[in-house]
mmCIF file of C-alpha atoms in Angstrom:
data_model
loop_
_atom_site.group_PDB
_atom_site.id
_atom_site.type_symbol
_atom_site.label_atom_id
_atom_site.label_comp_id
_atom_site.label_asym_id
_atom_site.label_seq_id
_atom_site.Cartn_x
_atom_site.Cartn_y
_atom_site.Cartn_z
ATOM 1 C CA MET W 1 78.033 61.440 87.044
ATOM 2 C CA ASP W 2 74.905 62.543 85.149
ATOM 3 C CA ALA W 3 73.166 65.812 85.708
ATOM 4 C CA ALA W 4 70.290 64.223 87.640
ATOM 5 C CA SER W 5 72.766 62.591 90.024
ATOM 6 C CA ARG W 6 74.691 65.830 90.432
ATOM 7 C CA ARG W 7 71.483 67.685 91.410
ATOM 8 C CA SER W 8 70.641 65.117 94.068
ATOM 9 C CA CYS W 9 74.082 65.096 95.739
ATOM 10 C CA HIS W 10 74.637 65.572 99.482
ATOM 11 C CA PHE W 11 77.997 67.023 100.450
ATOM 12 C CA VAL W 12 80.342 65.872 103.172
ATOM 13 C CA ALA W 13 83.641 67.651 103.730
ATOM 14 C CA LEU W 14 86.728 65.438 103.716
ATOM 15 C CA ILE W 15 89.282 67.549 105.694
ATOM 16 C CA ILE W 16 92.864 67.070 104.424
ATOM 17 C CA LEU W 17 95.458 69.747 105.065
ATOM 18 C CA GLY W 18 96.319 71.467 101.854
ATOM 19 C CA ILE W 19 93.613 69.772 99.839
ATOM 20 C CA SER W 20 89.876 69.931 100.584
ATOM 21 C CA PRO W 21 87.912 67.653 98.212
ATOM 22 C CA ILE W 22 84.276 66.850 98.705
ATOM 23 C CA LEU W 23 82.603 63.459 98.800
ATOM 24 C CA CYS W 24 79.460 63.603 96.687
ATOM 25 C CA PHE W 25 76.974 60.835 97.439
ATOM 26 C CA ALA W 26 74.455 60.010 94.794
ATOM 27 C CA GLY W 27 72.248 56.876 94.597
ATOM 28 C CA GLY W 28 74.247 55.119 97.302
ATOM 29 C CA ALA W 29 77.556 55.568 95.568
ATOM 30 C CA SER W 30 80.207 58.179 96.422
ATOM 31 C CA LYS W 31 82.507 60.140 94.220
ATOM 32 C CA LYS W 32 85.210 62.698 95.072
ATOM 33 C CA CYS W 33 84.540 66.137 93.743
ATOM 34 C CA ASP W 34 87.084 68.887 93.961
ATOM 35 C CA VAL W 35 84.835 71.946 94.339
ATOM 36 C CA PHE W 36 87.721 74.245 93.573
ATOM 37 C CA SER W 37 88.215 72.792 90.072
ATOM 38 C CA GLY W 38 85.738 73.877 87.420
ATOM 39 C CA SER W 39 84.738 76.861 85.365
ATOM 40 C CA TRP W 40 82.414 79.896 85.409
ATOM 41 C CA VAL W 41 79.032 79.522 83.608
ATOM 42 C CA PHE W 42 76.558 82.209 82.665
ATOM 43 C CA ASP W 43 73.315 81.776 84.566
ATOM 44 C CA GLN W 44 70.440 84.153 84.245
ATOM 45 C CA SER W 45 69.124 82.970 87.614
ATOM 46 C CA TYR W 46 72.210 84.511 89.220
ATOM 47 C CA PRO W 47 72.746 86.338 91.409
ATOM 48 C CA PRO W 48 70.332 84.712 93.887
ATOM 49 C CA SER W 49 70.384 87.911 95.838
ATOM 50 C CA ASP W 50 71.598 91.252 94.308
ATOM 51 C CA TYR W 51 71.890 93.139 97.515
ATOM 52 C CA SER W 52 73.956 96.033 95.990
ATOM 53 C CA ALA W 53 71.222 98.685 96.387
ATOM 54 C CA THR W 54 69.918 97.512 99.812
ATOM 55 C CA CYS W 55 72.872 96.451 102.024
ATOM 56 C CA PRO W 56 73.518 99.127 104.626
ATOM 57 C CA PHE W 57 77.005 97.752 105.221
ATOM 58 C CA LEU W 58 78.335 97.730 101.667
ATOM 59 C CA ARG W 59 81.631 99.630 101.595
ATOM 60 C CA SER W 60 82.006 102.280 98.872
ATOM 61 C CA GLU W 61 85.268 100.901 97.549
ATOM 62 C CA PHE W 62 83.601 97.625 96.570
ATOM 63 C CA ASP W 63 80.183 99.061 95.430
ATOM 64 C CA CYS W 64 80.709 98.913 91.657
ATOM 65 C CA GLN W 65 77.120 99.463 90.670
ATOM 66 C CA LYS W 66 76.719 102.617 92.830
ATOM 67 C CA TYR W 67 79.918 104.079 91.242
ATOM 68 C CA GLY W 68 78.857 103.688 87.657
ATOM 69 C CA ARG W 69 79.879 100.220 86.387
ATOM 70 C CA PRO W 70 77.749 100.064 83.205
ATOM 71 C CA ASP W 71 77.548 96.264 82.832
ATOM 72 C CA ARG W 72 75.866 93.707 85.168
ATOM 73 C CA HIS W 73 76.804 90.472 83.463
ATOM 74 C CA TYR W 74 79.665 89.856 85.875
ATOM 75 C CA LEU W 75 76.867 89.203 88.459
ATOM 76 C CA ASN W 76 75.382 86.431 86.365
ATOM 77 C CA TYR W 77 78.247 83.985 86.516
ATOM 78 C CA ARG W 78 78.038 80.867 88.724
ATOM 79 C CA TRP W 79 80.989 78.709 89.810
ATOM 80 C CA GLN W 80 80.500 75.199 88.374
ATOM 81 C CA PRO W 81 82.763 72.470 89.827
ATOM 82 C CA SER W 82 83.706 69.786 87.210
ATOM 83 C CA GLY W 83 81.975 66.826 88.970
ATOM 84 C CA CYS W 84 79.167 68.256 91.073
ATOM 85 C CA ASN W 85 76.961 71.235 91.802
ATOM 86 C CA LEU W 86 77.304 73.582 94.723
ATOM 87 C CA PRO W 87 74.276 74.221 96.981
ATOM 88 C CA ARG W 88 73.247 77.827 96.840
ATOM 89 C CA PHE W 89 73.968 80.116 99.751
ATOM 90 C CA ASN W 90 71.037 80.155 102.166
ATOM 91 C CA GLY W 91 71.449 82.930 104.594
ATOM 92 C CA VAL W 92 68.699 81.777 106.999
ATOM 93 C CA ARG W 93 70.143 78.298 107.172
ATOM 94 C CA PHE W 94 73.621 79.729 107.697
ATOM 95 C CA LEU W 95 72.376 81.755 110.669
ATOM 96 C CA GLU W 96 70.441 78.895 112.140
ATOM 97 C CA LYS W 97 73.478 76.645 111.888
ATOM 98 C CA MET W 98 75.775 79.293 113.368
ATOM 99 C CA LYS W 99 73.327 80.322 116.113
ATOM 100 C CA GLY W 100 75.124 81.562 119.186
ATOM 101 C CA LYS W 101 78.631 81.565 117.449
ATOM 102 C CA GLN W 102 81.166 84.154 116.509
ATOM 103 C CA ILE W 103 82.793 84.233 113.070
ATOM 104 C CA MET W 104 86.050 86.214 112.568
ATOM 105 C CA PHE W 105 87.832 87.090 109.314
ATOM 106 C CA VAL W 106 91.512 87.907 109.881
ATOM 107 C CA GLY W 107 93.714 89.232 107.102
ATOM 108 C CA ASP W 108 94.206 91.961 104.572
ATOM 109 C CA SER W 109 91.705 94.211 102.676
ATOM 110 C CA VAL W 110 90.679 91.384 100.349
ATOM 111 C CA MET W 111 89.545 89.500 103.441
ATOM 112 C CA LEU W 112 87.598 92.682 104.220
ATOM 113 C CA ASN W 113 85.989 92.078 100.759
ATOM 114 C CA GLN W 114 84.774 88.666 101.858
ATOM 115 C CA TYR W 115 83.607 89.902 105.234
ATOM 116 C CA ASN W 116 81.580 92.636 103.510
ATOM 117 C CA SER W 117 80.071 90.137 101.184
ATOM 118 C CA LEU W 118 79.003 87.835 103.973
ATOM 119 C CA ILE W 119 77.295 90.382 106.154
ATOM 120 C CA CYS W 120 75.442 91.720 103.061
ATOM 121 C CA LEU W 121 74.324 88.169 102.057
ATOM 122 C CA LEU W 122 73.061 87.600 105.576
ATOM 123 C CA HIS W 123 71.270 90.933 105.730
ATOM 124 C CA ALA W 124 69.566 90.145 102.377
ATOM 125 C CA ALA W 125 68.257 86.936 103.915
ATOM 126 C CA VAL W 126 66.891 88.524 107.061
ATOM 127 C CA PRO W 127 66.450 92.256 106.263
ATOM 128 C CA LYS W 128 63.876 92.850 109.064
ATOM 129 C CA SER W 129 65.843 91.113 111.788
ATOM 130 C CA ASN W 130 67.441 92.946 114.664
ATOM 131 C CA ILE W 131 71.062 93.766 113.754
ATOM 132 C CA SER W 132 73.685 95.557 115.872
ATOM 133 C CA ALA W 133 76.409 97.270 113.947
ATOM 134 C CA PRO W 134 78.393 99.921 115.997
ATOM 135 C CA TYR W 135 79.394 102.803 113.870
ATOM 136 C CA GLN W 136 82.724 102.557 112.067
ATOM 137 C CA THR W 137 83.535 99.123 113.391
ATOM 138 C CA HIS W 138 84.003 95.715 111.697
ATOM 139 C CA TYR W 139 81.544 94.066 114.068
ATOM 140 C CA VAL W 140 77.983 92.997 113.162
ATOM 141 C CA THR W 141 75.609 90.957 115.347
ATOM 142 C CA PHE W 142 72.472 89.372 113.966
ATOM 143 C CA GLN W 143 70.758 89.527 117.327
ATOM 144 C CA ASP W 144 67.809 87.242 116.609
ATOM 145 C CA TYR W 145 70.274 84.420 115.943
ATOM 146 C CA GLU W 146 73.060 85.566 118.304
ATOM 147 C CA VAL W 147 75.508 85.401 115.432
ATOM 148 C CA THR W 148 78.428 87.825 115.396
ATOM 149 C CA VAL W 149 80.585 88.401 112.334
ATOM 150 C CA THR W 150 83.792 90.423 112.804
ATOM 151 C CA TYR W 151 86.832 91.444 110.715
ATOM 152 C CA LEU W 152 90.333 91.952 112.192
ATOM 153 C CA TRP W 153 92.964 93.715 110.051
ATOM 154 C CA SER W 154 96.201 91.787 109.890
ATOM 155 C CA HIS W 155 98.434 92.027 106.785
ATOM 156 C CA TYR W 156 101.007 89.521 107.951
ATOM 157 C CA LEU W 157 99.291 87.452 110.614
ATOM 158 C CA VAL W 158 102.496 87.791 112.732
ATOM 159 C CA ASP W 159 103.223 90.833 114.831
ATOM 160 C CA VAL W 160 104.521 94.212 113.784
ATOM 161 C CA VAL W 161 105.888 95.888 116.901
ATOM 162 C CA GLU W 162 106.922 99.512 117.363
ATOM 163 C CA GLU W 163 110.481 99.621 118.716
ATOM 164 C CA SER W 164 112.626 102.614 119.585
ATOM 165 C CA PHE W 165 114.459 102.243 116.200
ATOM 166 C CA GLY W 166 111.415 101.502 114.038
ATOM 167 C CA ARG W 167 108.630 99.108 113.222
ATOM 168 C CA VAL W 168 109.686 95.472 113.384
ATOM 169 C CA LEU W 169 107.972 92.642 111.536
ATOM 170 C CA LYS W 170 108.483 89.640 113.956
ATOM 171 C CA LEU W 171 108.311 86.473 111.906
ATOM 172 C CA ASP W 172 108.165 84.196 115.101
ATOM 173 C CA SER W 173 105.636 86.154 117.128
ATOM 174 C CA ILE W 174 101.829 86.077 117.285
ATOM 175 C CA ARG W 175 100.794 88.002 120.406
ATOM 176 C CA ASP W 176 98.862 91.008 119.121
ATOM 177 C CA GLY W 177 95.890 89.092 117.747
ATOM 178 C CA GLY W 178 96.276 85.526 119.022
ATOM 179 C CA ASP W 179 94.322 85.965 122.254
ATOM 180 C CA ARG W 180 91.353 87.559 120.330
ATOM 181 C CA TRP W 181 91.489 84.908 117.603
ATOM 182 C CA LYS W 182 91.097 81.877 119.800
ATOM 183 C CA GLN W 183 87.974 83.202 121.570
ATOM 184 C CA VAL W 184 85.780 82.714 118.552
ATOM 185 C CA ASP W 185 84.043 79.691 116.873
ATOM 186 C CA VAL W 186 85.030 80.167 113.237
ATOM 187 C CA LEU W 187 88.297 81.683 112.083
ATOM 188 C CA VAL W 188 89.021 82.491 108.440
ATOM 189 C CA PHE W 189 92.553 83.689 107.628
ATOM 190 C CA ASN W 190 94.442 85.025 104.644
ATOM 191 C CA THR W 191 97.783 86.662 103.885
ATOM 192 C CA GLY W 192 99.696 87.251 100.611
ATOM 193 C CA PHE W 193 99.704 90.582 98.838
ATOM 194 C CA TRP W 194 101.478 92.643 101.461
ATOM 195 C CA TRP W 195 104.527 90.388 101.565
ATOM 196 C CA TYR W 196 105.703 91.977 98.360
ATOM 197 C CA ALA W 197 104.863 95.681 99.217
ATOM 198 C CA LYS W 198 107.588 98.202 98.929
ATOM 199 C CA GLY W 199 108.364 101.564 100.589
ATOM 200 C CA ASN W 200 106.685 102.957 103.686
ATOM 201 C CA GLY W 201 103.342 101.408 102.710
ATOM 202 C CA LYS W 202 104.498 97.996 103.694
ATOM 203 C CA GLY W 203 104.009 98.866 107.355
ATOM 204 C CA TRP W 204 107.416 97.842 108.783
ATOM 205 C CA ASP W 205 111.022 99.042 108.792
ATOM 206 C CA PHE W 206 112.893 95.896 109.851
ATOM 207 C CA VAL W 207 112.442 92.120 109.894
ATOM 208 C CA GLN W 208 113.190 89.963 112.856
ATOM 209 C CA ASP W 209 113.836 86.230 112.455
ATOM 210 C CA GLY W 210 114.749 84.749 115.845
ATOM 211 C CA ASN W 211 117.382 86.983 117.314
ATOM 212 C CA THR W 212 118.434 88.392 113.998
ATOM 213 C CA ILE W 213 117.119 91.821 112.875
ATOM 214 C CA VAL W 214 117.697 92.858 109.292
ATOM 215 C CA LYS W 215 116.544 95.729 107.065
ATOM 216 C CA ASP W 216 114.875 93.314 104.579
ATOM 217 C CA MET W 217 115.035 89.706 103.444
ATOM 218 C CA ASP W 218 113.654 87.487 100.641
ATOM 219 C CA ARG W 219 109.895 88.053 100.963
ATOM 220 C CA THR W 220 108.905 84.525 99.953
ATOM 221 C CA THR W 221 111.180 83.100 102.674
ATOM 222 C CA ALA W 222 109.749 85.639 105.186
ATOM 223 C CA MET W 223 106.175 84.666 104.334
ATOM 224 C CA ALA W 224 107.029 80.950 104.730
ATOM 225 C CA LYS W 225 108.487 81.544 108.153
ATOM 226 C CA ALA W 226 105.432 83.596 109.231
ATOM 227 C CA LEU W 227 103.078 80.898 108.069
ATOM 228 C CA ALA W 228 105.114 78.397 109.973
ATOM 229 C CA THR W 229 104.659 80.547 113.052
ATOM 230 C CA TRP W 230 100.905 80.681 112.355
ATOM 231 C CA GLY W 231 100.808 76.877 112.000
ATOM 232 C CA ARG W 232 102.477 76.555 115.443
ATOM 233 C CA TRP W 233 100.000 78.926 116.940
ATOM 234 C CA VAL W 234 97.144 76.765 115.588
ATOM 235 C CA ASP W 235 98.806 73.591 116.976
ATOM 236 C CA SER W 236 99.239 75.012 120.375
ATOM 237 C CA ALA W 237 96.427 77.494 121.016
ATOM 238 C CA VAL W 238 93.408 76.358 119.010
ATOM 239 C CA ASN W 239 90.878 73.842 120.391
ATOM 240 C CA THR W 240 89.422 72.525 117.146
ATOM 241 C CA THR W 241 86.647 70.778 118.927
ATOM 242 C CA LYS W 242 85.354 74.326 119.476
ATOM 243 C CA THR W 243 86.917 76.433 116.735
ATOM 244 C CA ARG W 244 86.843 75.693 113.084
ATOM 245 C CA VAL W 245 89.898 77.098 111.213
ATOM 246 C CA PHE W 246 89.941 78.065 107.507
ATOM 247 C CA PHE W 247 92.765 79.471 105.486
ATOM 248 C CA GLU W 248 92.080 81.124 102.056
ATOM 249 C CA GLY W 249 94.232 80.573 99.027
ATOM 250 C CA ILE W 250 96.086 83.504 97.461
ATOM 251 C CA PHE W 251 93.739 86.156 96.070
ATOM 252 C CA PRO W 252 95.115 87.128 92.611
ATOM 253 C CA THR W 253 95.448 90.574 90.954
ATOM 254 C CA HIS W 254 94.886 91.332 87.307
ATOM 255 C CA TYR W 255 97.378 94.036 86.150
ATOM 256 C CA ARG W 256 99.217 92.135 83.415
ATOM 257 C CA GLY W 257 97.201 91.272 80.380
ATOM 258 C CA ASN W 258 99.835 88.883 79.022
ATOM 259 C CA GLU W 259 98.793 86.544 81.835
ATOM 260 C CA TRP W 260 95.347 86.029 80.317
ATOM 261 C CA GLY W 261 96.391 86.242 76.662
ATOM 262 C CA LYS W 262 96.118 90.010 76.066
ATOM 263 C CA PRO W 263 99.687 91.364 75.939
ATOM 264 C CA GLY W 264 99.864 95.109 76.352
ATOM 265 C CA LEU W 265 96.999 95.470 78.788
ATOM 266 C CA ARG W 266 98.079 96.840 82.143
ATOM 267 C CA ASP W 267 94.865 96.483 84.061
ATOM 268 C CA CYS W 268 91.455 94.866 84.141
ATOM 269 C CA SER W 269 89.366 97.819 82.991
ATOM 270 C CA ARG W 270 88.269 96.456 79.655
ATOM 271 C CA GLU W 271 87.228 93.037 80.929
ATOM 272 C CA THR W 272 83.568 92.106 81.105
ATOM 273 C CA VAL W 273 83.613 88.268 81.015
ATOM 274 C CA PRO W 274 85.679 85.591 82.849
ATOM 275 C CA VAL W 275 88.493 83.605 81.271
ATOM 276 C CA ALA W 276 86.855 80.555 79.586
ATOM 277 C CA GLY W 277 87.649 77.070 80.848
ATOM 278 C CA SER W 278 89.167 75.832 84.025
ATOM 279 C CA ARG W 279 92.811 76.941 83.659
ATOM 280 C CA TYR W 280 94.311 80.350 84.004
ATOM 281 C CA PRO W 281 96.820 80.888 81.193
ATOM 282 C CA GLY W 282 99.343 82.654 83.421
ATOM 283 C CA GLY W 283 99.341 79.863 85.992
ATOM 284 C CA PRO W 284 99.097 80.225 89.774
ATOM 285 C CA PRO W 285 100.943 82.944 91.680
ATOM 286 C CA SER W 286 104.325 81.802 92.746
ATOM 287 C CA ILE W 287 103.512 82.238 96.413
ATOM 288 C CA ALA W 288 100.482 79.881 96.152
ATOM 289 C CA GLY W 289 102.758 76.871 96.638
ATOM 290 C CA VAL W 290 104.184 78.493 99.813
ATOM 291 C CA VAL W 291 100.737 78.638 101.367
ATOM 292 C CA GLU W 292 99.871 75.082 100.438
ATOM 293 C CA GLY W 293 103.237 73.797 101.587
ATOM 294 C CA GLU W 294 103.095 75.421 104.993
ATOM 295 C CA LEU W 295 99.456 74.305 105.598
ATOM 296 C CA ARG W 296 100.581 70.672 105.057
ATOM 297 C CA ARG W 297 103.055 71.080 107.934
ATOM 298 C CA VAL W 298 100.330 71.914 110.460
ATOM 299 C CA LYS W 299 99.993 68.947 112.714
ATOM 300 C CA ARG W 300 97.553 66.295 111.399
ATOM 301 C CA ASN W 301 95.552 66.342 114.591
ATOM 302 C CA LYS W 302 94.518 69.947 113.874
ATOM 303 C CA ARG W 303 91.763 70.285 111.311
ATOM 304 C CA VAL W 304 92.447 73.205 108.982
ATOM 305 C CA HIS W 305 90.165 73.698 105.991
ATOM 306 C CA PHE W 306 92.001 75.086 102.984
ATOM 307 C CA LEU W 307 89.647 77.168 100.798
ATOM 308 C CA ASN W 308 91.607 77.134 97.612
ATOM 309 C CA VAL W 309 89.921 79.908 95.760
ATOM 310 C CA THR W 310 93.033 81.023 93.832
ATOM 311 C CA THR W 311 92.218 79.494 90.428
ATOM 312 C CA LEU W 312 88.482 80.288 90.411
ATOM 313 C CA SER W 313 89.336 83.893 91.367
ATOM 314 C CA HIS W 314 92.151 84.036 88.811
ATOM 315 C CA LEU W 315 89.642 83.271 86.015
ATOM 316 C CA ARG W 316 87.539 86.318 87.043
ATOM 317 C CA ILE W 317 89.411 89.015 85.243
ATOM 318 C CA ASP W 318 86.046 90.838 84.970
ATOM 319 C CA GLY W 319 85.342 90.860 88.789
ATOM 320 C CA HIS W 320 87.234 93.878 90.003
ATOM 321 C CA PRO W 321 86.050 97.461 90.607
ATOM 322 C CA ALA W 322 88.634 98.950 88.161
ATOM 323 C CA THR W 323 87.625 102.676 88.315
ATOM 324 C CA TYR W 324 84.081 101.989 89.439
ATOM 325 C CA ASN W 325 84.689 102.495 93.128
ATOM 326 C CA GLY W 326 84.312 105.006 95.891
ATOM 327 C CA ALA W 327 87.983 105.023 96.863
ATOM 328 C CA GLY W 328 88.956 107.993 94.700
ATOM 329 C CA GLY W 329 88.418 106.339 91.332
ATOM 330 C CA GLY W 330 91.847 104.803 91.063
ATOM 331 C CA MET W 331 92.493 101.699 89.034
ATOM 332 C CA ASP W 332 91.638 98.811 91.348
ATOM 333 C CA CYS W 333 92.295 95.272 89.956
ATOM 334 C CA LEU W 334 93.181 93.894 93.380
ATOM 335 C CA HIS W 335 89.849 94.063 95.220
ATOM 336 C CA TRP W 336 86.536 92.779 93.980
ATOM 337 C CA CYS W 337 83.103 94.035 93.307
ATOM 338 C CA VAL W 338 80.455 93.348 95.987
ATOM 339 C CA ALA W 339 78.096 91.742 95.048
ATOM 340 C CA GLY W 340 80.338 89.531 92.891
ATOM 341 C CA VAL W 341 83.073 86.991 93.205
ATOM 342 C CA PRO W 342 83.387 87.145 97.040
ATOM 343 C CA ASP W 343 79.922 85.758 97.269
ATOM 344 C CA THR W 344 81.213 82.495 95.755
ATOM 345 C CA TRP W 345 83.987 82.425 98.434
ATOM 346 C CA ASN W 346 81.251 82.591 100.970
ATOM 347 C CA GLN W 347 79.224 80.022 99.189
ATOM 348 C CA LEU W 348 82.177 77.659 99.597
ATOM 349 C CA LEU W 349 82.624 78.633 103.187
ATOM 350 C CA TYR W 350 78.914 77.942 103.699
ATOM 351 C CA LEU W 351 79.377 74.423 102.158
ATOM 352 C CA PHE W 352 82.173 73.551 104.527
ATOM 353 C CA LEU W 353 80.499 74.939 107.611
ATOM 354 C CA LEU W 354 77.186 73.131 106.934
ATOM 355 C CA ALA W 355 78.811 69.824 105.778
#
């Protein structure tokens, strides 16, 4: 497909569990384009909206510019799929399309990253509109469009219940959030990092699988069982004629330089450019296959959009706050600068919502 054809493409989502290609129509012909396969290209016209200094909702732990990051080139990279171009994010069109709807992000603190990016992108598009944002909540309403965007914290998606003997991670139970989830129009889920947490920080003391309660178990197996529970919840509780369901791929970390060809590095602090090309030298995280495998098991009559952002994020070794954050200055190669890579995750969400 030549450059002229790529520029004139219209995008239609082809929803397949586990894989989400795009059909790109140009000149009457159609060609599949995997929007998650490509590379990062430097583009002086990016970012379309640098809202870092103007977004009132930007969290300090993601605000790399405010906390002294000296370079800005990480903002100038655009995701370029191998066989097509992505439409730029248009906040006004997004709000018009979503008028009267509720969008909820459910997951860990990297999902909070994406939520923060989206509300800042929308604010940049309509800075003078009426916006309701109750203090210290993850709940923003763009009142002129009746669009509400929320974030709900859930490390594991399944329940963690306080029992008399301790906190129990229940791999076959979704009661805590399920009722709230199914009331909204767009759901975006993730899980991953916390399944391998250790010590008290993991947020539970025991794991329950059916009637069996143990102190711990293989974490990959536990994650697979929890995702199977989530899949059953989607099958039984979600009306996909009303609610659109998305699941994000695994969000990578960058603490091992040998993964990107720099043995000896133990963090991302020296990185200012993405990994070149379309493949991450260290390969995908081992748990990425767990997510894809479980998503394929969701019943085919339930439409789940898999936003497979793992590889494109893996390539962005330069996209993290490192020490340029308002969270005490610790080394952070887990979360992402906002503005930055999360804007591309939302650009892809925008593509699928508007398709």
